[in-house]
Short mmCIF file of C-alpha atoms in Angstrom, two decimals:
data_model
loop_
_atom_site.label_atom_id
_atom_site.label_comp_id
_atom_site.label_asym_id
_atom_site.label_seq_id
_atom_site.Cartn_x
_atom_site.Cartn_y
_atom_site.Cartn_z
CA LYS A 1023 0.00 0.00 0.00
CA ASN A 1024 1.35 3.41 -0.95
CA GLU A 1025 1.22 6.14 1.63
CA VAL A 1026 1.06 9.65 0.18
CA GLU A 1027 1.95 12.51 2.47
CA GLN A 1028 1.51 16.17 1.59
CA SER A 1029 2.89 19.16 3.42
CA PRO A 1030 1.86 21.60 4.56
CA GLN A 1031 -1.82 20.79 5.14
CA ASN A 1032 -2.68 24.49 5.15
CA LEU A 1033 -0.79 27.39 3.67
CA THR A 1034 -1.58 31.09 3.76
CA ALA A 1035 0.43 33.47 1.59
CA GLN A 1036 0.41 37.07 0.48
CA GLU A 1037 -0.11 37.88 -3.15
CA GLY A 1038 3.17 37.71 -5.05
CA GLU A 1039 4.84 35.18 -2.79
CA PHE A 1040 6.58 32.02 -4.03
CA ILE A 1041 4.70 28.90 -2.91
CA THR A 1042 5.97 25.35 -2.47
CA ILE A 1043 3.83 22.31 -1.72
CA ASN A 1044 5.49 18.97 -1.09
CA CYS A 1045 4.44 15.38 -1.70
CA SER A 1046 6.18 12.22 -0.51
CA TYR A 1047 5.21 8.63 -1.18
CA SER A 1048 6.37 5.36 0.26
CA VAL A 1049 6.41 2.91 -2.66
CA GLY A 1050 7.88 3.23 -6.13
CA ILE A 1051 5.48 4.57 -8.72
CA SER A 1052 5.19 5.11 -12.45
CA ALA A 1053 3.46 8.48 -12.44
CA LEU A 1054 2.49 11.31 -10.13
CA HIS A 1055 -0.34 13.78 -10.65
CA TRP A 1056 -0.90 17.24 -9.25
CA LEU A 1057 -4.56 18.25 -9.15
CA GLN A 1058 -6.27 21.50 -8.23
CA GLN A 1059 -9.68 21.59 -6.59
CA HIS A 1060 -11.38 24.96 -6.72
CA PRO A 1061 -13.55 26.28 -3.90
CA GLY A 1062 -16.56 25.43 -6.07
CA GLY A 1063 -15.53 21.77 -6.02
CA GLY A 1064 -14.31 21.12 -9.56
CA ILE A 1065 -11.06 19.17 -10.00
CA VAL A 1066 -8.54 20.02 -12.68
CA SER A 1067 -5.40 18.14 -13.57
CA LEU A 1068 -2.34 20.41 -13.45
CA PHE A 1069 0.51 18.02 -14.18
CA MET A 1070 1.32 14.37 -14.73
CA LEU A 1071 4.99 13.56 -14.04
CA SER A 1072 7.07 10.46 -14.37
CA SER A 1073 10.45 12.18 -14.15
CA GLY A 1074 12.16 15.56 -14.11
CA LYS A 1075 10.30 18.82 -14.24
CA LYS A 1076 7.32 20.41 -15.99
CA LYS A 1077 6.30 24.04 -16.25
CA HIS A 1078 2.99 25.60 -17.17
CA GLY A 1079 2.69 29.35 -16.80
CA ARG A 1080 3.45 30.21 -13.16
CA LEU A 1081 3.29 26.58 -12.06
CA ILE A 1082 6.31 24.29 -11.87
CA ALA A 1083 6.26 20.64 -10.81
CA THR A 1084 9.30 18.52 -10.08
CA ILE A 1085 9.74 14.90 -9.14
CA ASN A 1086 12.67 12.95 -7.72
CA ILE A 1087 11.95 9.27 -8.27
CA GLN A 1088 14.89 8.07 -6.16
CA GLU A 1089 13.84 10.17 -3.17
CA LYS A 1090 10.11 9.46 -3.76
CA HIS A 1091 9.31 13.15 -3.56
CA SER A 1092 7.62 15.78 -5.66
CA SER A 1093 7.12 19.52 -5.28
CA LEU A 1094 4.64 21.93 -6.78
CA HIS A 1095 5.79 25.53 -6.99
CA ILE A 1096 3.69 28.61 -7.74
CA THR A 1097 5.57 31.75 -8.65
CA ALA A 1098 4.05 35.21 -8.14
CA SER A 1099 1.02 33.77 -6.35
CA HIS A 1100 -2.37 35.38 -6.88
CA PRO A 1101 -5.66 35.18 -4.96
CA ARG A 1102 -7.12 33.13 -7.83
CA ASP A 1103 -4.57 30.41 -6.97
CA SER A 1104 -6.50 29.81 -3.73
CA ALA A 1105 -7.60 26.18 -3.90
CA VAL A 1106 -6.83 22.72 -2.58
CA TYR A 1107 -3.83 21.11 -4.28
CA ILE A 1108 -3.83 17.33 -4.33
CA CYS A 1109 -0.99 14.94 -5.08
CA ALA A 1110 -1.87 11.50 -6.45
CA VAL A 1111 0.39 8.59 -7.34
CA GLY A 1112 -0.13 5.55 -9.50
CA GLY A 1113 1.63 2.40 -10.55
CA SER A 1114 2.44 0.98 -7.15
CA GLY A 1115 1.39 -2.60 -6.55
CA GLY A 1116 1.53 -3.28 -10.27
CA SER A 1117 -1.75 -1.58 -11.06
CA ASN A 1118 -1.86 0.94 -13.86
CA TYR A 1119 -5.48 1.78 -13.17
CA LYS A 1120 -5.38 3.02 -9.60
CA LEU A 1121 -4.44 6.37 -8.13
CA THR A 1122 -3.71 6.89 -4.44
CA PHE A 1123 -4.32 10.42 -3.21
CA GLY A 1124 -2.75 12.66 -0.61
CA LYS A 1125 -5.02 14.56 1.75
CA GLY A 1126 -4.50 17.83 -0.05
CA THR A 1127 -3.01 21.22 0.79
CA LEU A 1128 -5.38 24.12 1.28
CA LEU A 1129 -3.76 27.24 -0.16
CA THR A 1130 -5.12 30.70 0.59
CA VAL A 1131 -3.53 33.66 -1.14
CA ASN A 1132 -4.49 37.01 0.32
CA PRO A 1133 -4.44 40.22 -1.72
CA ASP B 813 -19.01 21.00 -24.87
CA THR B 814 -18.37 19.37 -21.51
CA ALA B 815 -15.65 16.72 -21.65
CA VAL B 816 -16.87 14.66 -18.68
CA SER B 817 -20.41 15.22 -17.51
CA GLN B 818 -22.29 13.81 -14.54
CA THR B 819 -25.93 13.87 -13.58
CA PRO B 820 -27.37 14.80 -11.24
CA LYS B 821 -25.20 17.45 -9.61
CA TYR B 822 -27.04 17.15 -6.32
CA LEU B 823 -28.89 14.15 -4.93
CA VAL B 824 -30.76 14.17 -1.63
CA THR B 825 -32.46 10.96 -0.60
CA GLN B 826 -33.60 8.88 2.34
CA MET B 827 -31.75 5.96 3.88
CA GLY B 828 -32.63 2.67 2.26
CA ASN B 829 -33.41 4.11 -1.17
CA ASP B 830 -31.73 3.11 -4.42
CA LYS B 831 -30.19 5.80 -6.64
CA SER B 832 -28.08 6.12 -9.76
CA ILE B 833 -25.48 8.62 -10.94
CA LYS B 834 -24.70 8.87 -14.64
CA CYS B 835 -21.38 9.77 -16.24
CA GLU B 836 -20.51 10.39 -19.86
CA GLN B 837 -17.26 11.41 -21.54
CA ASN B 838 -16.92 12.71 -25.08
CA LEU B 839 -13.12 12.54 -25.21
CA GLY B 840 -12.86 9.10 -26.81
CA HIS B 841 -10.98 7.80 -23.76
CA ASP B 842 -10.68 4.09 -23.02
CA THR B 843 -10.70 4.26 -19.23
CA MET B 844 -13.22 5.70 -16.79
CA TYR B 845 -13.17 5.93 -13.02
CA TRP B 846 -15.39 6.59 -10.04
CA TYR B 847 -13.91 8.39 -7.03
CA LYS B 848 -15.46 9.17 -3.65
CA GLN B 849 -14.56 12.35 -1.75
CA ASP B 850 -15.53 12.21 1.91
CA SER B 851 -16.41 15.04 4.27
CA LYS B 852 -12.72 15.65 4.96
CA LYS B 853 -12.15 16.17 1.24
CA PHE B 854 -10.13 12.95 0.94
CA LEU B 855 -10.37 11.36 -2.50
CA LYS B 856 -10.38 7.61 -2.90
CA ILE B 857 -10.76 5.46 -5.97
CA MET B 858 -13.79 3.17 -6.12
CA PHE B 859 -13.74 1.63 -9.60
CA SER B 860 -11.73 1.67 -12.82
CA TYR B 861 -13.16 0.51 -16.14
CA ASN B 862 -11.15 -0.01 -19.30
CA ASN B 863 -13.14 -0.50 -22.50
CA LYS B 864 -16.24 -1.46 -20.53
CA GLU B 865 -14.34 -4.02 -18.45
CA LEU B 866 -13.97 -3.70 -14.68
CA ILE B 867 -10.28 -3.39 -13.79
CA ILE B 868 -10.28 -2.12 -10.22
CA ASN B 869 -12.86 -2.61 -7.49
CA GLU B 870 -11.34 -1.01 -4.45
CA THR B 871 -13.12 -2.92 -1.67
CA VAL B 872 -16.36 -1.12 -2.31
CA PRO B 873 -19.50 -2.65 -0.75
CA ASN B 874 -21.66 -4.77 -3.04
CA ARG B 875 -24.38 -2.14 -2.72
CA PHE B 876 -22.40 -0.13 -5.27
CA SER B 877 -22.69 -1.50 -8.78
CA PRO B 878 -21.03 0.28 -11.68
CA LYS B 879 -22.30 -0.33 -15.18
CA SER B 880 -20.57 0.57 -18.43
CA PRO B 881 -22.88 0.13 -21.43
CA ASP B 882 -20.14 1.47 -23.71
CA LYS B 883 -16.74 3.02 -23.20
CA ALA B 884 -18.18 6.56 -23.15
CA HIS B 885 -20.48 5.87 -20.21
CA LEU B 886 -19.93 4.66 -16.68
CA ASN B 887 -22.94 4.78 -14.38
CA LEU B 888 -22.99 4.13 -10.66
CA HIS B 889 -25.98 2.49 -9.02
CA ILE B 890 -26.23 2.42 -5.25
CA ASN B 891 -28.67 0.14 -3.42
CA SER B 892 -29.96 0.52 0.12
CA LEU B 893 -28.30 3.87 0.72
CA GLU B 894 -26.71 4.44 4.12
CA LEU B 895 -25.80 7.63 5.97
CA GLY B 896 -22.10 6.91 5.39
CA ASP B 897 -22.63 7.04 1.65
CA SER B 898 -23.04 10.81 1.87
CA ALA B 899 -20.12 12.24 -0.09
CA VAL B 900 -19.19 13.83 -3.37
CA TYR B 901 -18.75 11.30 -6.17
CA PHE B 902 -16.49 12.18 -9.08
CA CYS B 903 -16.35 10.47 -12.41
CA ALA B 904 -13.15 10.80 -14.45
CA SER B 905 -11.62 9.48 -17.63
CA SER B 906 -8.18 9.09 -19.16
CA GLN B 907 -6.87 7.92 -22.51
CA LEU B 908 -5.51 4.62 -21.27
CA ASP B 909 -4.54 4.49 -17.60
CA PHE B 910 -3.18 6.62 -14.78
CA THR B 911 -0.09 7.51 -16.80
CA ASP B 912 -2.36 9.82 -18.79
CA THR B 913 -3.99 13.06 -17.73
CA GLN B 914 -7.19 12.55 -15.76
CA TYR B 915 -10.26 14.54 -16.72
CA PHE B 916 -12.79 14.94 -13.96
CA GLY B 917 -16.52 15.46 -14.06
CA PRO B 918 -18.09 18.23 -11.93
CA GLY B 919 -19.03 15.83 -9.14
CA THR B 920 -22.33 14.68 -7.64
CA ARG B 921 -23.03 15.65 -4.06
CA LEU B 922 -25.02 12.83 -2.48
CA THR B 923 -26.75 13.49 0.83
CA VAL B 924 -28.43 10.59 2.59
CA LEU B 925 -30.91 11.60 5.31
#
């Protein structure tokens, strides 16, 4: 069973700050997802990583497979970034059809 | 054009009733999923279907029966609803498996009274 730990659980920042959210997992995986859940409840996929680093606009995601760790960075944070950010991993236990989720990080960006 | 749609968005019902939630994707994906998000916002997979075939059943009670009439649809039928079934249920799809981007439906908030 893969344990997925996210930190911090809650994060409050001022607009413009650089944000980092961390995700660690216990068992080797094939892919890691970063998801964003808006206050209204909808879930959007931000990144899917199997190695290295990806960038999309102000968002950067990195993964270190050896250390079983991933980070999500937000540069120049904005109040519209306020959401729950969820890390999910897949491929452990030989199943390609199952994601295991972290408990999420609630980010609040104040103007 | 919604990629993954679910109906209904809200469902309020009494304990013991039977209800269904429908999910459709127009992305041409091969795999569809049902996830449950509890009151603490924790997401957990319930089922995975690939090309209408059940792949994952994550120790979900028999009262939950998914049905996939074709690869664009994955419906969830729940018998004898219990208070603990109250949650938000999300449908999702991906091209093949979890190594592809997941596309989520808007969710169905189920409240069992």
